[in-house]
C-alpha cells in the first residue's frame, strides 16, 4: 500500500480534532494549583481536577497513559495554556484546545491544527473513503455540542428587565437521564452544579430530582461508560427536564470514566457491592459462560462451600438467608445443572446490587443479604442483538422498539446442547445420561407519558438431569412482574408492583416398572407492594411503602409412575402463610461530613389453615411418643402469628475528601427457611414456613468500616468488621429424614448462631491494569438448646457451621494489552469447610456400629484455584454488520484436585475414606460472542 494511504486514516483522525482550532479565540481564564502539603509531585489527574473546578475547561485523555506522569508546577495564578506548556514541555505528550475549551491529550501522536494545502480541492489519490472517519467524528462532535451550547429555560418564565428571575428562592427540576442511542435509562448518573455545590444521583429508572436556587446554572452529568456532559439551564420554577447522554468516546480510546468515583467515600450505604456487566464478563468460569454469581463469590464476605455451588454464604449466613430478586420477583433456585451455571443470562442484566449489611428498609424477609438484579429496558431507537456460542451453551438476545421512543422489548434465550455432546462420547453410561437446561427472558417497557411508565417482565427456566442412573431430576423457575411507575410531583414518585414467583421440582425413577415412582415439590409466591420516594430537599430523602406476600407450599407428593407401579401414594399437607410489612426510611445529610440514615420496617406473619397441628407434652422433647393431641384448623384460619420491628440505622462521617468511616445496625426477620441434608443448594431441598413449632429466624448485625481512596479515587481501600447474632436457626438431629415428613419438627432442633469477621479490600479501578484483592477472616458458630439431651448437639457447646471457613483470599486481575486484547488472572484460596468423621467402631448386640466425632470437628483440605482468560476483540470499525469477540479461558489452571466432599465406604470389613473432586484437572473453554 502506498505510504500516503497508510497515514491517511490517522491524519483524518487528528485533523478532525484540529478543525475546531481554526475558530479558536483566546481566553483569559486563569487557574491556581493548590500547594501540596508534602514535597511529593502532583499527579496529572489532580491538576485536571483543579482546572475543571476553577474554569470551564474540560479534559479528555487516557488515564492509563498519564497514570505515572509526575507534575511539578507553580502554585501562582496563570493561564491554562501557560500551565499546559509548563507541564508537557519536553515530554512525549501533545495537547490541543478547541473552541469549546475542550482539551485533548495524546501520547506521541501529533495533533495537526491545519489542513494540508489543496485539501478541499480534491481527495488524495486512491482515497475512496478518505472522509468516512472524519465525517463520523465531526457529526458526533456537532451532535454533542448542540445540547451543551444551548441554554434551556425550565419552568414558567418570570424575569425582570435584566433577565433575572423575579421570584427568589429555590425550585426543583426532575426528569430522566437516558442513553441517546438506545433510549434506555442511565442508572447511577451523577448530576451536580459547582455553585452552590449541590448534586444528586439517578435511580434504577434513570429518574433524578434536584433542588436549586432559581436562576442560571451549569448542570454537569457523569455516568459510568457515558461521555461527560453539561447543560446550561435557567431555572424559573418546578418543572421536568430530561437529559440524554452519549456513549464514551471511541476515537480517543479512553478508559471508562466512572461517575461518582468517590461513592465508597461519600455514600452512606455500607456493605453494598455493585456489579457491572464488564466485571461479569472478565472473571473466568469453568465452562466459559459469563456468570454473575461467580463474580459475587469473589467479593469479601461472600463464600461458597465448594466447586459448582451457586449458593451464597454471606457473612455467616446459610444459603436460604439470601433474598435473590430478578426485577422484584424472588428466585428460589439460582442455578442450572446443580450449580454449574447461574440462572441469569448476562446479556439481559442492567445492574446487580448486593447488600451485605444495612439493608434498605424496603427489603425484608431474609437475614443475611439481598441480591437485587435488574434487567435492561431494551433499545427504544432501533433493533439490535447479541449472543454467544460456547462449548456447552448458546445464547441470543434481541431488543428494539415496538413504538419508537415509547415502547421497547428485550428478549433472551439461553440453552445447552450438552445432550448432543454426551451422545458423542464412547462411554456407554455417558451416552445414556442427560444434562440440559434453558431459560427464557422477556421484558417490555412502555412509557405512556412523562409521568407514567409500565414494565412487564417474564422469566422461565427448566432443567433436566440424569447421570448414568434411572433417576431423573427436573426443576424449574417461573416469575412474572408488572410494575407501574407514577411521578406524582417533581419531588415524589411511586412504584406499584405485582409479582409471581414459582419453583417446583420432580424426581422420577422408572428402572423397575413395579417400583416406578415420582416425587414432587412446589412453592408459589404472590406479592403486591407500593413504594414511594420523596425528595423534600437535596440533603433529605424519604422512602416508605407497604407490601404483602402470600406463600403456598406443596411440601411433597409421592406416587406411582405408570400403570404397573405398586407404589403407595403419600402426600404431605400443603402450607400457606401471609407476610405483610410497612416501612419508612429517612436519609439526611446533616453536613458535608455527616450523614445519617434511619429506617423502621414492621412485619406481620400469619400461618394459615387448613392444617392439622400436633400437640406435644409440655417440657418434653418433640418426638412421636410425646404427641398428646392434634388440632385441626379450617381454610384461611389463623394458626399462629409472629410480628415485630426491624431496625435499620446507618451513619457516615467524612474524615476528608478521600476518607470516611461508617457504622450500621440492622435487624431482620425471616419467616421461611430451607430444609436440606446437604451443604449446598440441591433441587430436592424443601422450603418450610414458620408454624407453631418452627419459629421465625431473627438476626441482628453490627458493622463498622473505614474507607480510603488514593490516586484521584482510582485506588479504593476499605476494611469492614461485623458481628451478627442469629436466633431460631434450624439444625438437624442425627439421621434426620426431611422428605415426606408430616412432623418435621421431630427431626430438627433449635439453634442460636453467632458470626463475626473482618474484610479487607483493595481495588484499582482505572488504567490498563485493574482488579481487586480481598481477604476475609470470618467465623460462624452454632449452639443448640432444648429440654432434652436428644435435642442437644456437642453437649450444648459452640460448634462451627458446615460453611465456616475462617480464611478466604481472592485476587482478580485484568490487563488490557491494547484495544483488542485483554488478559485476566484469578486466584482463590480458602480454608476447608468443616465435616463430621467416624472416629471408631464398636459392636452392639454383635453388630458393628460407627462412633462419630463431635459435629463438624474436622475439616476437608484447604481450597485453592487459579484461572486465566484472554479476550480477543474484533476490529473496531464504526460501521460493520456485527461486532465480535473470542474468550479463551482455562479454569483450574494448576489442575488441583480440590475436595468437594469426603465420604466413606465399608470394604472387606474396613471403613475407607474417599475424597470427591468436581474439577480435578484444567478445564479449557472457548466462547464466541457477537453483537449487532
XYZ file of C-alpha atoms in Angstrom, residues 301-739:
439
model
C -17.632 -11.615 52.975
C -19.189 -13.916 50.362
C -18.339 -17.619 50.380
C -19.445 -20.939 48.965
C -18.953 -24.427 50.319
C -17.215 -25.743 47.222
C -16.969 -26.214 43.492
C -20.079 -25.943 41.299
C -22.065 -24.320 44.086
C -24.046 -21.149 43.335
C -25.443 -20.968 46.847
C -24.089 -17.932 48.688
C -22.992 -17.809 52.317
C -22.885 -14.114 53.162
C -21.323 -13.048 56.441
C -22.042 -16.286 58.230
C -25.499 -16.838 56.803
C -26.860 -20.031 55.298
C -27.836 -20.232 51.633
C -31.550 -19.744 52.357
C -30.886 -16.431 54.129
C -30.295 -14.582 50.842
C -33.132 -12.776 49.073
C -32.422 -13.042 45.334
C -34.609 -10.723 43.259
C -34.984 -10.551 39.499
C -36.934 -7.415 38.654
C -38.534 -7.625 42.125
C -39.566 -11.294 41.792
C -37.937 -13.906 44.040
C -35.683 -16.575 42.510
C -35.746 -19.700 44.703
C -33.115 -21.705 42.799
C -30.473 -19.518 41.203
C -28.550 -22.248 39.397
C -28.667 -24.553 36.385
C -27.346 -28.127 36.263
C -26.698 -28.430 40.002
C -24.671 -25.241 40.158
C -22.513 -25.322 37.021
C -24.348 -22.283 35.591
C -26.260 -19.459 37.231
C -29.867 -18.671 36.375
C -29.098 -15.211 34.940
C -28.481 -14.526 31.259
C -25.601 -11.985 31.296
C -26.876 -10.203 28.180
C -30.102 -9.267 29.985
C -28.538 -7.723 33.100
C -28.517 -3.960 33.565
C -27.353 -3.831 37.174
C -26.854 -6.034 40.213
C -26.502 -4.846 43.802
C -25.584 -6.994 46.784
C -26.416 -5.719 50.279
C -24.426 -7.497 52.996
C -25.400 -5.126 55.800
C -27.508 -2.020 56.402
C -30.221 -3.315 54.087
C -32.604 -0.595 52.881
C -35.934 -0.620 54.705
C -37.815 -1.637 51.558
C -36.190 -5.088 51.690
C -37.175 -7.783 54.172
C -37.789 -11.480 54.612
C -34.154 -12.692 54.743
C -31.452 -12.498 57.412
C -28.137 -12.194 55.598
C -28.267 -10.389 52.261
C -30.243 -9.071 49.325
C -29.158 -9.522 45.708
C -31.182 -7.132 43.557
C -30.821 -7.897 39.827
C -32.432 -5.569 37.294
C -32.829 -6.233 33.570
C -32.126 -3.792 30.789
C -35.136 -1.908 29.416
C -34.394 -2.524 25.754
C -33.449 -0.222 22.910
C -36.167 2.313 22.049
C -34.442 3.509 18.873
C -33.548 0.503 16.733
C -33.329 -3.288 16.604
C -30.066 -4.688 17.971
C -28.941 -8.003 19.360
C -26.143 -10.014 20.918
C -25.303 -13.585 21.723
C -22.628 -16.173 22.235
C -21.699 -19.755 21.418
C -19.659 -21.788 23.880
C -18.627 -25.402 24.263
C -21.847 -26.354 26.079
C -24.227 -23.411 25.799
C -25.552 -20.878 23.352
C -27.478 -17.662 23.926
C -29.255 -14.996 21.907
C -30.712 -11.623 22.902
C -32.797 -9.253 20.765
C -34.037 -5.791 21.690
C -35.761 -2.988 19.878
C -38.713 -0.621 19.741
C -42.339 -1.659 19.425
C -43.328 2.008 19.316
C -40.265 4.145 18.732
C -39.231 6.212 21.772
C -42.211 4.877 23.767
C -42.331 1.084 23.925
C -39.375 -1.278 23.865
C -38.903 -5.026 24.119
C -35.907 -7.101 25.089
C -35.950 -10.898 24.923
C -33.289 -13.503 25.578
C -32.943 -17.251 25.305
C -30.174 -19.486 26.569
C -29.823 -23.235 26.261
C -27.340 -26.063 26.408
C -26.607 -28.724 23.842
C -24.735 -30.968 26.274
C -27.024 -33.919 25.470
C -25.636 -33.965 21.950
C -22.079 -33.903 23.303
C -22.762 -36.731 25.752
C -24.010 -38.913 22.903
C -20.717 -38.398 21.072
C -18.680 -39.920 23.920
C -17.529 -43.527 23.834
C -18.613 -44.288 27.408
C -21.998 -46.038 27.311
C -23.135 -44.684 30.684
C -22.476 -41.112 29.483
C -24.400 -41.751 26.288
C -27.443 -42.679 28.383
C -27.109 -39.578 30.552
C -28.903 -36.266 30.187
C -27.900 -32.764 31.224
C -29.861 -29.919 29.713
C -31.435 -26.592 30.614
C -32.920 -23.499 29.058
C -34.086 -20.128 30.290
C -36.274 -17.508 28.643
C -36.393 -13.789 29.441
C -38.861 -11.145 28.287
C -39.063 -7.516 29.371
C -41.340 -4.800 27.951
C -41.202 -1.118 28.850
C -43.978 1.268 27.862
C -43.739 5.000 28.543
C -47.330 6.167 28.414
C -46.404 9.783 29.095
C -43.837 11.754 31.020
C -45.389 10.748 34.357
C -46.436 7.116 33.805
C -44.292 4.165 32.778
C -45.202 0.468 32.804
C -42.842 -2.513 32.991
C -43.676 -6.160 32.298
C -41.157 -8.943 32.951
C -41.373 -12.692 32.454
C -38.810 -15.372 33.247
C -38.918 -19.156 32.880
C -36.278 -21.838 33.206
C -36.220 -25.614 33.168
C -33.537 -28.197 33.991
C -33.420 -31.905 33.287
C -30.600 -34.034 34.652
C -29.811 -37.754 34.685
C -26.321 -39.197 35.037
C -25.890 -42.919 34.286
C -28.810 -43.908 36.514
C -32.533 -44.475 36.349
C -33.338 -41.327 38.328
C -34.262 -38.130 36.500
C -34.296 -34.716 38.165
C -36.371 -31.878 36.767
C -36.750 -28.427 38.283
C -37.928 -25.088 37.026
C -38.359 -21.422 37.974
C -41.086 -19.067 36.769
C -41.517 -15.385 37.568
C -43.746 -12.591 36.297
C -43.666 -8.922 37.313
C -45.900 -5.987 36.432
C -44.707 -2.580 37.575
C -46.213 0.893 37.272
C -44.111 3.944 38.000
C -46.051 7.168 38.532
C -44.410 10.568 39.020
C -46.725 12.423 41.394
C -44.703 15.643 41.696
C -41.149 16.708 40.941
C -40.244 15.562 44.457
C -42.433 12.472 44.848
C -42.965 9.352 42.779
C -44.494 5.944 43.393
C -43.919 2.409 42.121
C -46.698 -0.183 42.315
C -45.594 -3.781 41.778
C -47.351 -7.099 41.455
C -45.219 -10.228 41.110
C -45.408 -14.013 40.985
C -42.575 -16.416 41.792
C -42.782 -20.165 41.386
C -40.373 -23.050 41.845
C -41.027 -26.761 41.569
C -39.130 -29.988 41.091
C -39.904 -33.611 40.432
C -37.736 -36.704 40.766
C -38.725 -39.830 38.847
C -37.427 -43.384 38.841
C -38.519 -45.772 36.076
C -35.909 -48.534 36.016
C -38.247 -51.130 37.533
C -41.888 -50.648 36.419
C -43.139 -52.201 39.658
C -41.270 -49.616 41.776
C -41.528 -46.705 39.354
C -42.327 -43.546 41.293
C -42.301 -39.766 41.254
C -41.710 -37.161 43.964
C -42.973 -33.580 43.509
C -42.442 -30.328 45.392
C -43.715 -26.809 44.607
C -43.693 -23.324 46.093
C -45.698 -20.388 44.775
C -45.357 -16.805 45.971
C -47.660 -13.870 45.186
C -46.665 -10.357 46.157
C -48.160 -6.872 45.904
C -46.383 -3.755 47.098
C -46.366 0.023 46.823
C -43.157 2.032 47.201
C -42.862 5.805 47.454
C -39.793 8.023 47.136
C -39.868 11.605 48.358
C -37.089 14.204 47.988
C -38.007 17.264 50.084
C -34.508 18.761 49.688
C -31.174 17.772 48.208
C -29.973 16.781 51.666
C -33.067 14.823 52.605
C -34.631 11.703 51.051
C -37.538 9.658 52.387
C -38.807 6.314 51.144
C -41.841 4.491 52.507
C -44.223 1.781 51.458
C -46.255 -1.326 52.178
C -46.108 -4.917 50.924
C -47.939 -8.210 51.313
C -46.746 -11.687 50.303
C -48.762 -14.916 50.138
C -46.868 -18.234 50.251
C -48.292 -21.546 49.061
C -46.126 -24.643 49.508
C -46.669 -28.239 48.465
C -44.067 -29.954 50.725
C -44.161 -33.244 48.857
C -46.298 -35.597 46.801
C -45.102 -39.170 46.312
C -46.880 -41.525 43.960
C -46.661 -44.322 41.392
C -45.468 -43.686 37.835
C -47.098 -45.897 35.260
C -49.916 -48.417 35.490
C -47.650 -51.276 36.669
C -46.260 -49.448 39.690
C -47.238 -50.739 43.132
C -46.045 -47.636 44.989
C -48.454 -46.424 47.682
C -49.159 -42.677 47.321
C -48.173 -40.304 50.117
C -48.950 -36.597 50.402
C -47.649 -34.058 52.909
C -50.369 -31.443 53.589
C -49.907 -28.085 51.884
C -48.884 -24.963 53.788
C -49.975 -21.356 53.441
C -48.672 -18.192 55.045
C -49.200 -14.448 54.708
C -46.394 -11.964 55.355
C -47.118 -8.214 55.347
C -44.935 -5.231 56.137
C -44.929 -1.458 56.296
C -41.714 0.552 56.241
C -40.238 4.040 56.255
C -36.660 5.165 55.749
C -35.108 8.602 56.066
C -31.695 9.691 54.763
C -30.440 13.074 55.904
C -27.159 14.890 55.210
C -26.532 16.799 58.436
C -23.449 18.439 56.926
C -20.947 17.803 54.175
C -19.190 15.368 56.521
C -22.025 13.775 58.491
C -24.910 11.731 57.042
C -27.475 9.623 58.870
C -30.000 7.058 57.668
C -32.696 5.641 59.931
C -35.403 3.197 58.941
C -38.088 1.055 60.510
C -39.801 -1.934 58.970
C -42.622 -3.652 60.833
C -43.516 -7.142 59.629
C -46.500 -9.321 60.474
C -46.709 -13.013 59.572
C -49.624 -15.449 59.916
C -49.522 -19.206 59.336
C -52.863 -20.080 57.710
C -55.069 -23.142 57.588
C -56.215 -25.617 56.587
C -53.784 -27.650 58.678
C -53.536 -30.216 61.454
C -51.068 -29.322 64.202
C -49.623 -31.900 66.605
C -49.504 -31.029 70.295
C -46.575 -32.325 72.389
C -46.240 -32.906 76.107
C -45.052 -29.705 77.807
C -41.356 -29.680 78.738
C -40.681 -32.845 76.744
C -38.731 -33.268 73.529
C -40.779 -33.273 70.328
C -40.968 -36.955 69.458
C -43.754 -39.131 68.086
C -44.127 -40.733 71.516
C -44.809 -37.352 73.123
C -47.737 -36.355 70.890
C -50.736 -35.651 73.106
C -53.296 -34.187 70.710
C -53.961 -32.923 67.183
C -55.649 -29.600 66.486
C -57.422 -29.041 63.164
C -57.843 -25.633 61.535
C -60.069 -24.593 58.644
C -59.187 -22.761 55.448
C -57.642 -19.288 55.979
C -57.924 -19.675 59.748
C -55.022 -18.053 61.614
C -52.987 -20.793 63.299
C -50.026 -18.825 64.626
C -48.877 -15.222 64.278
C -45.435 -13.652 64.570
C -44.601 -9.982 64.307
C -42.031 -7.387 65.266
C -39.989 -4.350 64.256
C -36.906 -4.416 62.052
C -34.492 -1.542 62.660
C -32.138 -0.085 60.036
C -29.621 2.570 61.139
C -26.515 3.851 59.326
C -24.149 6.733 59.920
C -21.281 8.151 57.880
C -18.634 10.658 58.893
C -16.196 12.062 56.350
C -12.638 12.298 57.649
C -11.519 14.073 54.463
C -12.373 14.202 50.783
C -10.753 10.787 50.355
C -11.580 9.013 53.625
C -14.633 8.245 55.717
C -15.837 5.994 58.496
C -19.261 4.297 58.559
C -21.266 2.247 61.035
C -24.599 0.441 60.831
C -27.062 -1.758 62.684
C -29.924 -3.745 61.227
C -32.415 -6.285 62.492
C -34.103 -8.696 60.093
C -36.763 -11.410 60.388
C -37.202 -14.476 58.198
C -40.460 -16.450 58.117
C -39.486 -19.108 55.553
C -36.493 -21.441 55.686
C -34.977 -24.196 53.621
C -34.604 -27.761 54.895
C -31.652 -29.629 53.426
C -29.407 -32.551 54.325
C -26.696 -31.177 52.017
C -24.338 -28.243 52.454
C -25.151 -26.820 49.008
C -28.406 -25.909 47.289
C -29.945 -29.043 45.815
C -33.048 -29.493 43.636
C -34.530 -31.696 46.372
C -34.316 -29.034 49.071
C -37.595 -28.244 50.811
C -38.840 -24.810 51.834
C -40.711 -24.666 55.131
C -42.902 -21.898 56.566
C -42.778 -20.858 60.204
C -45.545 -22.576 62.176
C -46.435 -23.154 65.856
C -43.316 -25.327 66.287
C -40.766 -23.666 63.994
C -40.282 -20.041 64.904
C -39.070 -17.327 62.512
C -35.360 -16.547 62.419
C -34.219 -13.201 63.830
C -30.868 -11.631 63.057
C -29.014 -8.583 64.424
C -25.903 -7.283 62.677
C -23.499 -4.567 63.817
C -20.920 -3.305 61.336
C -18.236 -0.618 61.139
C -15.968 0.296 58.249
C -13.089 2.571 57.258
C -12.728 3.662 53.623
C -9.819 5.435 51.907
C -9.189 6.328 48.275
C -5.908 7.223 46.601
C -4.647 8.460 43.249
C -7.648 10.544 42.313
C -10.090 7.844 43.504
C -8.623 5.207 41.190
C -7.431 3.022 44.084
C -10.031 2.109 46.703
C -9.174 0.565 50.046
C -11.585 -0.481 52.751
C -11.828 -2.538 55.904
C -15.165 -3.627 57.390
C -15.817 -5.538 60.595
C -19.125 -7.103 61.621
C -20.758 -9.031 64.431
C -24.022 -10.891 63.881
C -26.322 -12.866 66.141
C -28.994 -15.264 64.870
C -31.944 -16.711 66.788
C -34.109 -19.746 65.944
C -31.685 -21.275 63.480
C -32.550 -24.799 62.367
C -30.151 -27.709 62.660
C -30.806 -31.416 62.314
C -30.764 -34.438 64.524
C -28.536 -37.318 63.504
C -30.245 -39.391 60.798
C -32.931 -36.791 60.193
C -35.480 -37.576 57.467
C -36.662 -34.426 55.665
C -38.550 -35.739 52.633
